[in-house]
Amino acid sequence: MRIDLHTHSSASDGTDPPAAVMRQARAAGLDVVALTDHDTVDGHDEALRELPPGLTFVPGMELSCRLDGHSVHMLAYLFDPASPGLAAQVQRIRHDRVRRAEDMVARLAELGTGVTWEEVTALAGGGVVGRPHIARALAAAGVVDEPSEAFTKEWIGMGGRAYVGRYALPPAEAIALVRAAGGVAVLAHPRAGRDSWLVPDDVIATLAGDGLAGIEIRHPDQEDPERARLQDLAAQLGLVATGGSDDHGTLTGHRIGGETAAPEAYEQLVERASGAVPVRA
Ligand code: AMP
Ligand code: ZN
Ligand code: FE
Ligand code: FE
């Protein structure tokens, strides 16, 4: 059984519509796929409507969190999206993403890039707006060659000239909200390196005490030595070790199915969740 528990669609900052992501999942030989868009479940209906035969869909989301000024991502699975506490916070995050993207575009205008709000919203196409949409607009304007090159101090990387922060949840609160919605919470790519924060062992231990169900170990940005350390930590803390591709379509180069979770890990998450069930076409 091949299982990818981390993918994005155009409902947030992936480039492909949810139905296309599902087709690609099946074409990549997956049996189970989770759609985990940033701060939204808007892609779930379309994914379910057009689920290819033989593929099992796991409803998910990647929640924007912040701890001690660092960005942290929390994967959530099999929760009830109508749970009031979770729904209210997710809506608040999305609202502030719009405010923040407008502020970033204003700064980019002051810097003479010529990127407009109309272009950014067109690229977001009604989905949850994020820096990748701004990065794509910068690439389209010829300011950078590739969207990934916009994530620097010069432009919209953390602390960059046009970077603006936004509202995010404390991870402990995200875990509590997901659990109250019957879901399970998995800490996304805790050691992805590059310019992201390496979540220390003691922080992961504290989150385990807060009700974290698992940590994402197999992720394209996590190297083997780090995976080995995380595997030991997961065993010590009784956390489920998961994996996924973090596919964003053409934004980062298609990679769906490139990283997978073990069947036992997936089964443990399903067993612990009560807010929703996986759907098989
Ligand atoms: P935001 O949540 O709006 O601050 O945007 C952060 C998102 O940008 C991450 O979740 C990634 O999907 C994406 N991202 C971060 N760094 C890069 C990069 N170097 N190239 C492409 N996408 C990136
Ligand atoms: Zn993303
Ligand atoms: Fe992430
Ligand atoms: Fe992601």
PDB file of C-alpha atoms and ligand atoms in Angstrom:
ATOM      1  CA  MET A   1       0.000   0.000   0.000  1.00  0.00           C
ATOM      2  CA  ARG A   2       1.493   3.366  -1.065  1.00  0.00           C
ATOM      3  CA  ILE A   3       0.402   6.336   1.032  1.00  0.00           C
ATOM      4  CA  ASP A   4       1.204  10.051   0.601  1.00  0.00           C
ATOM      5  CA  LEU A   5      -0.050  12.123   3.539  1.00  0.00           C
ATOM      6  CA  HIS A   6       0.995  15.612   2.384  1.00  0.00           C
ATOM      7  CA  THR A   7      -0.156  17.338  -0.830  1.00  0.00           C
ATOM      8  CA  HIS A   8      -1.354  20.788  -1.928  1.00  0.00           C
ATOM      9  CA  SER A   9      -3.765  21.986  -4.613  1.00  0.00           C
ATOM     10  CA  SER A  10      -4.908  25.308  -6.037  1.00  0.00           C
ATOM     11  CA  ALA A  11      -7.244  25.553  -3.021  1.00  0.00           C
ATOM     12  CA  SER A  12      -4.070  27.000  -1.430  1.00  0.00           C
ATOM     13  CA  ASP A  13      -0.625  27.426  -3.005  1.00  0.00           C
ATOM     14  CA  GLY A  14      -0.381  24.283  -5.167  1.00  0.00           C
ATOM     15  CA  THR A  15      -0.624  24.932  -8.903  1.00  0.00           C
ATOM     16  CA  ASP A  16      -3.087  22.149  -9.867  1.00  0.00           C
ATOM     17  CA  PRO A  17      -6.820  21.817  -9.139  1.00  0.00           C
ATOM     18  CA  PRO A  18      -7.807  19.174  -6.535  1.00  0.00           C
ATOM     19  CA  ALA A  19      -9.187  16.786  -9.202  1.00  0.00           C
ATOM     20  CA  ALA A  20      -5.876  16.924 -11.092  1.00  0.00           C
ATOM     21  CA  VAL A  21      -3.961  16.215  -7.874  1.00  0.00           C
ATOM     22  CA  MET A  22      -6.118  13.116  -7.343  1.00  0.00           C
ATOM     23  CA  ARG A  23      -5.473  11.897 -10.908  1.00  0.00           C
ATOM     24  CA  GLN A  24      -1.737  12.457 -10.467  1.00  0.00           C
ATOM     25  CA  ALA A  25      -1.846  10.575  -7.160  1.00  0.00           C
ATOM     26  CA  ARG A  26      -3.334   7.513  -8.815  1.00  0.00           C
ATOM     27  CA  ALA A  27      -1.006   7.806 -11.829  1.00  0.00           C
ATOM     28  CA  ALA A  28       1.934   7.851  -9.383  1.00  0.00           C
ATOM     29  CA  GLY A  29       0.760   4.487  -8.042  1.00  0.00           C
ATOM     30  CA  LEU A  30      -0.680   5.737  -4.751  1.00  0.00           C
ATOM     31  CA  ASP A  31      -3.436   3.820  -2.920  1.00  0.00           C
ATOM     32  CA  VAL A  32      -4.037   6.529  -0.293  1.00  0.00           C
ATOM     33  CA  VAL A  33      -3.585  10.290  -0.559  1.00  0.00           C
ATOM     34  CA  ALA A  34      -4.269  13.129   1.875  1.00  0.00           C
ATOM     35  CA  LEU A  35      -5.033  16.627   0.573  1.00  0.00           C
ATOM     36  CA  THR A  36      -3.469  19.018   3.083  1.00  0.00           C
ATOM     37  CA  ASP A  37      -3.900  22.541   1.764  1.00  0.00           C
ATOM     38  CA  HIS A  38      -2.772  25.454   3.919  1.00  0.00           C
ATOM     39  CA  ASP A  39      -5.545  26.595   6.269  1.00  0.00           C
ATOM     40  CA  THR A  40      -8.461  25.345   4.140  1.00  0.00           C
ATOM     41  CA  VAL A  41     -10.582  22.302   3.337  1.00  0.00           C
ATOM     42  CA  ASP A  42     -12.033  23.983   0.236  1.00  0.00           C
ATOM     43  CA  GLY A  43     -10.447  21.455  -2.117  1.00  0.00           C
ATOM     44  CA  HIS A  44     -11.988  18.398  -0.462  1.00  0.00           C
ATOM     45  CA  ASP A  45     -15.363  18.417  -2.278  1.00  0.00           C
ATOM     46  CA  GLU A  46     -13.823  18.525  -5.739  1.00  0.00           C
ATOM     47  CA  ALA A  47     -11.233  15.862  -4.826  1.00  0.00           C
ATOM     48  CA  LEU A  48     -14.000  13.562  -3.564  1.00  0.00           C
ATOM     49  CA  ARG A  49     -16.237  14.154  -6.590  1.00  0.00           C
ATOM     50  CA  GLU A  50     -13.466  13.193  -8.982  1.00  0.00           C
ATOM     51  CA  LEU A  51     -11.673  10.544  -6.966  1.00  0.00           C
ATOM     52  CA  PRO A  52     -10.142   7.966  -9.344  1.00  0.00           C
ATOM     53  CA  PRO A  53     -11.220   4.322  -8.786  1.00  0.00           C
ATOM     54  CA  GLY A  54      -9.016   2.496  -6.282  1.00  0.00           C
ATOM     55  CA  LEU A  55      -7.757   5.644  -4.576  1.00  0.00           C
ATOM     56  CA  THR A  56      -8.561   6.379  -0.930  1.00  0.00           C
ATOM     57  CA  PHE A  57      -8.916  10.040   0.070  1.00  0.00           C
ATOM     58  CA  VAL A  58      -7.893  11.286   3.513  1.00  0.00           C
ATOM     59  CA  PRO A  59      -9.281  14.745   4.376  1.00  0.00           C
ATOM     60  CA  GLY A  60      -6.515  16.935   5.778  1.00  0.00           C
ATOM     61  CA  MET A  61      -5.171  20.461   6.202  1.00  0.00           C
ATOM     62  CA  GLU A  62      -1.809  22.101   7.019  1.00  0.00           C
ATOM     63  CA  LEU A  63      -2.317  24.658   9.762  1.00  0.00           C
ATOM     64  CA  SER A  64      -0.136  27.758  10.019  1.00  0.00           C
ATOM     65  CA  CYS A  65       1.390  27.963  13.505  1.00  0.00           C
ATOM     66  CA  ARG A  66       4.008  30.096  15.224  1.00  0.00           C
ATOM     67  CA  LEU A  67       6.173  29.353  18.225  1.00  0.00           C
ATOM     68  CA  ASP A  68       8.700  31.814  19.688  1.00  0.00           C
ATOM     69  CA  GLY A  69       8.609  33.792  16.435  1.00  0.00           C
ATOM     70  CA  HIS A  70       9.268  30.729  14.280  1.00  0.00           C
ATOM     71  CA  SER A  71       6.901  29.417  11.634  1.00  0.00           C
ATOM     72  CA  VAL A  72       5.686  25.880  12.390  1.00  0.00           C
ATOM     73  CA  HIS A  73       3.323  23.781  10.263  1.00  0.00           C
ATOM     74  CA  MET A  74       0.823  21.362  11.788  1.00  0.00           C
ATOM     75  CA  LEU A  75      -0.802  18.693   9.636  1.00  0.00           C
ATOM     76  CA  ALA A  76      -4.339  17.757  10.675  1.00  0.00           C
ATOM     77  CA  TYR A  77      -6.276  14.715   9.475  1.00  0.00           C
ATOM     78  CA  LEU A  78      -9.761  13.258   9.773  1.00  0.00           C
ATOM     79  CA  PHE A  79     -11.265  16.150  11.762  1.00  0.00           C
ATOM     80  CA  ASP A  80     -14.763  17.592  11.510  1.00  0.00           C
ATOM     81  CA  PRO A  81     -14.225  20.848   9.554  1.00  0.00           C
ATOM     82  CA  ALA A  82     -17.471  22.274  10.992  1.00  0.00           C
ATOM     83  CA  SER A  83     -16.134  22.112  14.546  1.00  0.00           C
ATOM     84  CA  PRO A  84     -16.644  25.749  15.650  1.00  0.00           C
ATOM     85  CA  GLY A  85     -13.304  26.372  17.373  1.00  0.00           C
ATOM     86  CA  LEU A  86     -11.215  25.042  14.510  1.00  0.00           C
ATOM     87  CA  ALA A  87     -13.376  26.679  11.822  1.00  0.00           C
ATOM     88  CA  ALA A  88     -13.141  30.092  13.517  1.00  0.00           C
ATOM     89  CA  GLN A  89      -9.359  29.987  13.822  1.00  0.00           C
ATOM     90  CA  VAL A  90      -8.852  28.792  10.254  1.00  0.00           C
ATOM     91  CA  GLN A  91     -11.046  31.635   9.035  1.00  0.00           C
ATOM     92  CA  ARG A  92      -9.061  34.134  11.089  1.00  0.00           C
ATOM     93  CA  ILE A  93      -5.786  32.873   9.592  1.00  0.00           C
ATOM     94  CA  ARG A  94      -7.173  33.141   6.054  1.00  0.00           C
ATOM     95  CA  HIS A  95      -8.427  36.696   6.631  1.00  0.00           C
ATOM     96  CA  ASP A  96      -5.054  37.816   7.882  1.00  0.00           C
ATOM     97  CA  ARG A  97      -3.328  36.099   4.924  1.00  0.00           C
ATOM     98  CA  VAL A  98      -5.235  38.483   2.611  1.00  0.00           C
ATOM     99  CA  ARG A  99      -4.329  41.562   4.673  1.00  0.00           C
ATOM    100  CA  ARG A 100      -0.711  40.476   4.774  1.00  0.00           C
ATOM    101  CA  ALA A 101      -0.496  39.696   1.046  1.00  0.00           C
ATOM    102  CA  GLU A 102      -1.914  43.165   0.272  1.00  0.00           C
ATOM    103  CA  ASP A 103       0.745  44.729   2.533  1.00  0.00           C
ATOM    104  CA  MET A 104       3.473  42.715   0.805  1.00  0.00           C
ATOM    105  CA  VAL A 105       2.274  43.775  -2.651  1.00  0.00           C
ATOM    106  CA  ALA A 106       2.266  47.420  -1.463  1.00  0.00           C
ATOM    107  CA  ARG A 107       5.888  47.071  -0.351  1.00  0.00           C
ATOM    108  CA  LEU A 108       6.816  45.444  -3.640  1.00  0.00           C
ATOM    109  CA  ALA A 109       5.197  48.372  -5.478  1.00  0.00           C
ATOM    110  CA  GLU A 110       7.338  50.787  -3.420  1.00  0.00           C
ATOM    111  CA  LEU A 111      10.369  48.729  -4.438  1.00  0.00           C
ATOM    112  CA  GLY A 112       9.418  49.302  -8.070  1.00  0.00           C
ATOM    113  CA  THR A 113       8.650  45.711  -9.053  1.00  0.00           C
ATOM    114  CA  GLY A 114       5.378  46.513 -10.799  1.00  0.00           C
ATOM    115  CA  VAL A 115       3.616  43.515  -9.231  1.00  0.00           C
ATOM    116  CA  THR A 116      -0.097  44.264  -8.704  1.00  0.00           C
ATOM    117  CA  TRP A 117      -2.758  42.928  -6.336  1.00  0.00           C
ATOM    118  CA  GLU A 118      -4.895  41.983  -9.358  1.00  0.00           C
ATOM    119  CA  GLU A 119      -2.130  39.694 -10.668  1.00  0.00           C
ATOM    120  CA  VAL A 120      -1.642  38.048  -7.282  1.00  0.00           C
ATOM    121  CA  THR A 121      -5.353  37.388  -6.742  1.00  0.00           C
ATOM    122  CA  ALA A 122      -5.641  36.042 -10.293  1.00  0.00           C
ATOM    123  CA  LEU A 123      -2.818  33.597  -9.559  1.00  0.00           C
ATOM    124  CA  ALA A 124      -4.463  32.597  -6.265  1.00  0.00           C
ATOM    125  CA  GLY A 125      -7.653  31.963  -8.265  1.00  0.00           C
ATOM    126  CA  GLY A 126      -9.929  32.196  -5.230  1.00  0.00           C
ATOM    127  CA  GLY A 127      -7.734  29.856  -3.186  1.00  0.00           C
ATOM    128  CA  VAL A 128      -5.988  30.713   0.088  1.00  0.00           C
ATOM    129  CA  VAL A 129      -3.393  33.344  -0.809  1.00  0.00           C
ATOM    130  CA  GLY A 130       0.234  32.740   0.135  1.00  0.00           C
ATOM    131  CA  ARG A 131       3.743  33.909  -0.625  1.00  0.00           C
ATOM    132  CA  PRO A 132       4.034  31.417  -3.512  1.00  0.00           C
ATOM    133  CA  HIS A 133       1.418  33.414  -5.445  1.00  0.00           C
ATOM    134  CA  ILE A 134       3.423  36.600  -4.900  1.00  0.00           C
ATOM    135  CA  ALA A 135       6.587  34.714  -5.878  1.00  0.00           C
ATOM    136  CA  ARG A 136       4.931  33.591  -9.114  1.00  0.00           C
ATOM    137  CA  ALA A 137       3.877  37.173  -9.855  1.00  0.00           C
ATOM    138  CA  LEU A 138       7.483  38.321  -9.282  1.00  0.00           C
ATOM    139  CA  ALA A 139       8.702  35.634 -11.687  1.00  0.00           C
ATOM    140  CA  ALA A 140       6.063  36.600 -14.266  1.00  0.00           C
ATOM    141  CA  ALA A 141       7.239  40.223 -13.991  1.00  0.00           C
ATOM    142  CA  GLY A 142      10.823  39.114 -14.617  1.00  0.00           C
ATOM    143  CA  VAL A 143      11.998  40.344 -11.199  1.00  0.00           C
ATOM    144  CA  VAL A 144      13.269  36.810 -10.432  1.00  0.00           C
ATOM    145  CA  ASP A 145      13.863  33.889 -12.805  1.00  0.00           C
ATOM    146  CA  GLU A 146      12.005  31.298 -10.712  1.00  0.00           C
ATOM    147  CA  PRO A 147       9.379  31.685  -7.959  1.00  0.00           C
ATOM    148  CA  SER A 148      11.704  29.932  -5.475  1.00  0.00           C
ATOM    149  CA  GLU A 149      14.256  32.755  -5.957  1.00  0.00           C
ATOM    150  CA  ALA A 150      11.801  35.245  -4.442  1.00  0.00           C
ATOM    151  CA  PHE A 151      12.153  33.636  -0.987  1.00  0.00           C
ATOM    152  CA  THR A 152      15.246  35.675  -0.045  1.00  0.00           C
ATOM    153  CA  LYS A 153      16.082  38.712   2.112  1.00  0.00           C
ATOM    154  CA  GLU A 154      15.949  40.774  -1.070  1.00  0.00           C
ATOM    155  CA  TRP A 155      12.244  40.040  -1.599  1.00  0.00           C
ATOM    156  CA  ILE A 156       9.754  37.964   0.393  1.00  0.00           C
ATOM    157  CA  GLY A 157      11.881  35.536   2.406  1.00  0.00           C
ATOM    158  CA  MET A 158      11.455  35.740   6.212  1.00  0.00           C
ATOM    159  CA  GLY A 159      12.816  39.156   7.229  1.00  0.00           C
ATOM    160  CA  GLY A 160      13.084  40.237   3.583  1.00  0.00           C
ATOM    161  CA  ARG A 161      12.444  43.773   2.296  1.00  0.00           C
ATOM    162  CA  ALA A 162       8.852  42.975   1.328  1.00  0.00           C
ATOM    163  CA  TYR A 163       8.184  40.324   3.984  1.00  0.00           C
ATOM    164  CA  VAL A 164       5.183  40.875   6.256  1.00  0.00           C
ATOM    165  CA  GLY A 165       4.211  38.556   9.111  1.00  0.00           C
ATOM    166  CA  ARG A 166       0.727  37.224   9.707  1.00  0.00           C
ATOM    167  CA  TYR A 167      -1.502  35.684  12.323  1.00  0.00           C
ATOM    168  CA  ALA A 168      -0.776  32.049  13.197  1.00  0.00           C
ATOM    169  CA  LEU A 169      -1.758  29.658  15.968  1.00  0.00           C
ATOM    170  CA  PRO A 170       0.358  28.477  18.884  1.00  0.00           C
ATOM    171  CA  PRO A 171       0.988  24.772  18.048  1.00  0.00           C
ATOM    172  CA  ALA A 172      -0.486  23.609  21.367  1.00  0.00           C
ATOM    173  CA  GLU A 173      -3.706  25.445  20.538  1.00  0.00           C
ATOM    174  CA  ALA A 174      -3.775  23.950  17.029  1.00  0.00           C
ATOM    175  CA  ILE A 175      -3.413  20.462  18.519  1.00  0.00           C
ATOM    176  CA  ALA A 176      -6.229  21.106  20.997  1.00  0.00           C
ATOM    177  CA  LEU A 177      -8.561  22.443  18.282  1.00  0.00           C
ATOM    178  CA  VAL A 178      -7.843  19.525  15.938  1.00  0.00           C
ATOM    179  CA  ARG A 179      -8.450  17.020  18.728  1.00  0.00           C
ATOM    180  CA  ALA A 180     -11.662  18.772  19.775  1.00  0.00           C
ATOM    181  CA  ALA A 181     -12.759  18.329  16.128  1.00  0.00           C
ATOM    182  CA  GLY A 182     -12.077  14.594  16.381  1.00  0.00           C
ATOM    183  CA  GLY A 183      -8.907  14.793  14.301  1.00  0.00           C
ATOM    184  CA  VAL A 184      -5.262  13.894  14.732  1.00  0.00           C
ATOM    185  CA  ALA A 185      -2.364  16.371  14.609  1.00  0.00           C
ATOM    186  CA  VAL A 186       1.025  15.605  13.042  1.00  0.00           C
ATOM    187  CA  LEU A 187       3.956  18.022  13.209  1.00  0.00           C
ATOM    188  CA  ALA A 188       4.968  18.762   9.594  1.00  0.00           C
ATOM    189  CA  HIS A 189       8.630  18.640   8.449  1.00  0.00           C
ATOM    190  CA  PRO A 190      10.154  19.559  11.850  1.00  0.00           C
ATOM    191  CA  ARG A 191      13.728  19.446  10.450  1.00  0.00           C
ATOM    192  CA  ALA A 192      13.317  20.679   6.891  1.00  0.00           C
ATOM    193  CA  GLY A 193      16.490  22.772   7.097  1.00  0.00           C
ATOM    194  CA  ARG A 194      17.210  25.481   4.518  1.00  0.00           C
ATOM    195  CA  ASP A 195      15.763  28.649   6.015  1.00  0.00           C
ATOM    196  CA  SER A 196      13.117  26.980   8.172  1.00  0.00           C
ATOM    197  CA  TRP A 197      13.406  26.513  11.931  1.00  0.00           C
ATOM    198  CA  LEU A 198      14.692  23.157  13.211  1.00  0.00           C
ATOM    199  CA  VAL A 199      12.188  22.266  15.936  1.00  0.00           C
ATOM    200  CA  PRO A 200      14.242  21.122  18.973  1.00  0.00           C
ATOM    201  CA  ASP A 201      13.690  17.752  20.667  1.00  0.00           C
ATOM    202  CA  ASP A 202      12.378  19.301  23.885  1.00  0.00           C
ATOM    203  CA  VAL A 203       9.752  21.297  21.983  1.00  0.00           C
ATOM    204  CA  ILE A 204       8.570  18.127  20.221  1.00  0.00           C
ATOM    205  CA  ALA A 205       8.419  16.365  23.611  1.00  0.00           C
ATOM    206  CA  THR A 206       6.259  19.183  24.997  1.00  0.00           C
ATOM    207  CA  LEU A 207       3.940  18.983  21.987  1.00  0.00           C
ATOM    208  CA  ALA A 208       3.687  15.207  22.500  1.00  0.00           C
ATOM    209  CA  GLY A 209       2.462  15.998  26.012  1.00  0.00           C
ATOM    210  CA  ASP A 210      -0.056  18.409  24.475  1.00  0.00           C
ATOM    211  CA  GLY A 211      -1.608  15.573  22.464  1.00  0.00           C
ATOM    212  CA  LEU A 212       0.410  15.540  19.245  1.00  0.00           C
ATOM    213  CA  ALA A 213      -0.191  12.211  17.456  1.00  0.00           C
ATOM    214  CA  GLY A 214       2.790  12.081  15.134  1.00  0.00           C
ATOM    215  CA  ILE A 215       5.713  13.719  13.340  1.00  0.00           C
ATOM    216  CA  GLU A 216       6.408  13.819   9.633  1.00  0.00           C
ATOM    217  CA  ILE A 217       9.717  12.073   9.020  1.00  0.00           C
ATOM    218  CA  ARG A 218       9.796  11.199   5.320  1.00  0.00           C
ATOM    219  CA  HIS A 219       9.710  14.622   3.659  1.00  0.00           C
ATOM    220  CA  PRO A 220      11.724  15.755   0.609  1.00  0.00           C
ATOM    221  CA  ASP A 221      13.510  18.505   2.571  1.00  0.00           C
ATOM    222  CA  GLN A 222      14.578  16.221   5.450  1.00  0.00           C
ATOM    223  CA  GLU A 223      17.933  14.463   5.110  1.00  0.00           C
ATOM    224  CA  ASP A 224      18.644  10.896   6.200  1.00  0.00           C
ATOM    225  CA  PRO A 225      20.608  11.708   9.407  1.00  0.00           C
ATOM    226  CA  GLU A 226      17.764  13.963  10.544  1.00  0.00           C
ATOM    227  CA  ARG A 227      15.219  11.256   9.696  1.00  0.00           C
ATOM    228  CA  ALA A 228      17.146   8.772  11.841  1.00  0.00           C
ATOM    229  CA  ARG A 229      17.181  11.196  14.804  1.00  0.00           C
ATOM    230  CA  LEU A 230      13.455  11.886  14.405  1.00  0.00           C
ATOM    231  CA  GLN A 231      12.728   8.154  14.201  1.00  0.00           C
ATOM    232  CA  ASP A 232      14.425   7.636  17.598  1.00  0.00           C
ATOM    233  CA  LEU A 233      12.558  10.582  19.077  1.00  0.00           C
ATOM    234  CA  ALA A 234       9.210   9.287  17.768  1.00  0.00           C
ATOM    235  CA  ALA A 235       9.890   5.891  19.341  1.00  0.00           C
ATOM    236  CA  GLN A 236      10.833   7.506  22.680  1.00  0.00           C
ATOM    237  CA  LEU A 237       7.755   9.736  22.755  1.00  0.00           C
ATOM    238  CA  GLY A 238       5.261   7.233  21.324  1.00  0.00           C
ATOM    239  CA  LEU A 239       4.610   9.367  18.243  1.00  0.00           C
ATOM    240  CA  VAL A 240       3.484   7.983  14.886  1.00  0.00           C
ATOM    241  CA  ALA A 241       6.172   8.441  12.186  1.00  0.00           C
ATOM    242  CA  THR A 242       4.550   9.648   8.958  1.00  0.00           C
ATOM    243  CA  GLY A 243       5.598  10.821   5.506  1.00  0.00           C
ATOM    244  CA  GLY A 244       4.482  12.672   2.415  1.00  0.00           C
ATOM    245  CA  SER A 245       5.684  14.460  -0.693  1.00  0.00           C
ATOM    246  CA  ASP A 246       4.476  18.027   0.068  1.00  0.00           C
ATOM    247  CA  ASP A 247       3.651  18.201  -3.641  1.00  0.00           C
ATOM    248  CA  HIS A 248       2.790  21.735  -4.857  1.00  0.00           C
ATOM    249  CA  GLY A 249       2.431  20.916  -8.577  1.00  0.00           C
ATOM    250  CA  THR A 250       4.796  22.897 -10.788  1.00  0.00           C
ATOM    251  CA  LEU A 251       5.753  25.320  -7.959  1.00  0.00           C
ATOM    252  CA  THR A 252       8.366  22.900  -6.629  1.00  0.00           C
ATOM    253  CA  GLY A 253       8.357  20.315  -9.453  1.00  0.00           C
ATOM    254  CA  HIS A 254       5.808  17.489  -9.321  1.00  0.00           C
ATOM    255  CA  ARG A 255       6.775  14.991  -6.668  1.00  0.00           C
ATOM    256  CA  ILE A 256       3.502  13.370  -5.570  1.00  0.00           C
ATOM    257  CA  GLY A 257       4.186   9.861  -4.245  1.00  0.00           C
ATOM    258  CA  GLY A 258       7.900  10.729  -3.947  1.00  0.00           C
ATOM    259  CA  GLU A 259       7.710  10.261  -0.167  1.00  0.00           C
ATOM    260  CA  THR A 260       5.292   7.924   1.560  1.00  0.00           C
ATOM    261  CA  ALA A 261       4.040   6.874   4.996  1.00  0.00           C
ATOM    262  CA  ALA A 262       4.121   3.299   6.263  1.00  0.00           C
ATOM    263  CA  PRO A 263       0.730   1.501   6.243  1.00  0.00           C
ATOM    264  CA  GLU A 264       0.933   0.930  10.043  1.00  0.00           C
ATOM    265  CA  ALA A 265       1.437   4.654  10.604  1.00  0.00           C
ATOM    266  CA  TYR A 266      -1.598   5.477   8.480  1.00  0.00           C
ATOM    267  CA  GLU A 267      -3.691   2.849  10.265  1.00  0.00           C
ATOM    268  CA  GLN A 268      -2.753   4.234  13.669  1.00  0.00           C
ATOM    269  CA  LEU A 269      -3.875   7.723  12.641  1.00  0.00           C
ATOM    270  CA  VAL A 270      -7.185   6.407  11.301  1.00  0.00           C
ATOM    271  CA  GLU A 271      -7.726   4.421  14.508  1.00  0.00           C
ATOM    272  CA  ARG A 272      -7.194   7.490  16.702  1.00  0.00           C
ATOM    273  CA  ALA A 273      -9.419   9.832  14.691  1.00  0.00           C
ATOM    274  CA  SER A 274     -13.176  10.193  15.096  1.00  0.00           C
ATOM    275  CA  GLY A 275     -14.024  13.386  13.207  1.00  0.00           C
ATOM    276  CA  ALA A 276     -14.112  11.906   9.695  1.00  0.00           C
ATOM    277  CA  VAL A 277     -13.253   8.703   7.801  1.00  0.00           C
ATOM    278  CA  PRO A 278     -11.123   8.031   4.710  1.00  0.00           C
ATOM    279  CA  VAL A 279     -13.177   7.689   1.507  1.00  0.00           C
ATOM    280  CA  ARG A 280     -12.440   5.083  -1.144  1.00  0.00           C
ATOM    281  CA  ALA A 281     -13.678   5.481  -4.714  1.00  0.00           C
TER     282      ALA A 281
HETATM  283  P1  AMP B   1       3.183  31.621   3.477  1.00  0.00           P
HETATM  284  O1  AMP B   1       2.486  30.525   4.225  1.00  0.00           O
HETATM  285  O2  AMP B   1       2.243  32.465   2.703  1.00  0.00           O
HETATM  286  O3  AMP B   1       4.127  32.410   4.349  1.00  0.00           O
HETATM  287  O4  AMP B   1       4.094  30.912   2.381  1.00  0.00           O
HETATM  288  C1  AMP B   1       4.963  29.853   2.780  1.00  0.00           C
HETATM  289  C2  AMP B   1       4.882  28.752   1.731  1.00  0.00           C
HETATM  290  O5  AMP B   1       5.731  29.083   0.654  1.00  0.00           O
HETATM  291  C3  AMP B   1       5.401  27.396   2.220  1.00  0.00           C
HETATM  292  O6  AMP B   1       4.403  26.648   2.830  1.00  0.00           O
HETATM  293  C4  AMP B   1       5.848  26.747   0.945  1.00  0.00           C
HETATM  294  O7  AMP B   1       4.751  26.130   0.319  1.00  0.00           O
HETATM  295  C5  AMP B   1       6.280  27.912   0.073  1.00  0.00           C
HETATM  296  N1  AMP B   1       7.737  28.098  -0.004  1.00  0.00           N
HETATM  297  C6  AMP B   1       8.601  28.425   0.985  1.00  0.00           C
HETATM  298  N2  AMP B   1       9.862  28.551   0.526  1.00  0.00           N
HETATM  299  C7  AMP B   1       9.797  28.286  -0.809  1.00  0.00           C
HETATM  300  C8  AMP B   1      10.749  28.251  -1.874  1.00  0.00           C
HETATM  301  N3  AMP B   1      12.042  28.521  -1.670  1.00  0.00           N
HETATM  302  N4  AMP B   1      10.302  27.936  -3.107  1.00  0.00           N
HETATM  303  C9  AMP B   1       8.991  27.673  -3.343  1.00  0.00           C
HETATM  304  N5  AMP B   1       8.059  27.704  -2.382  1.00  0.00           N
HETATM  305  C10 AMP B   1       8.440  28.002  -1.145  1.00  0.00           C
HETATM  306 ZN    ZN B   2       2.616  25.475   0.525  1.00  0.00          ZN
HETATM  307 FE    FE B   3       4.692  23.041   5.288  1.00  0.00          FE
HETATM  308 FE    FE B   4       2.970  21.590   2.840  1.00  0.00          FE
END
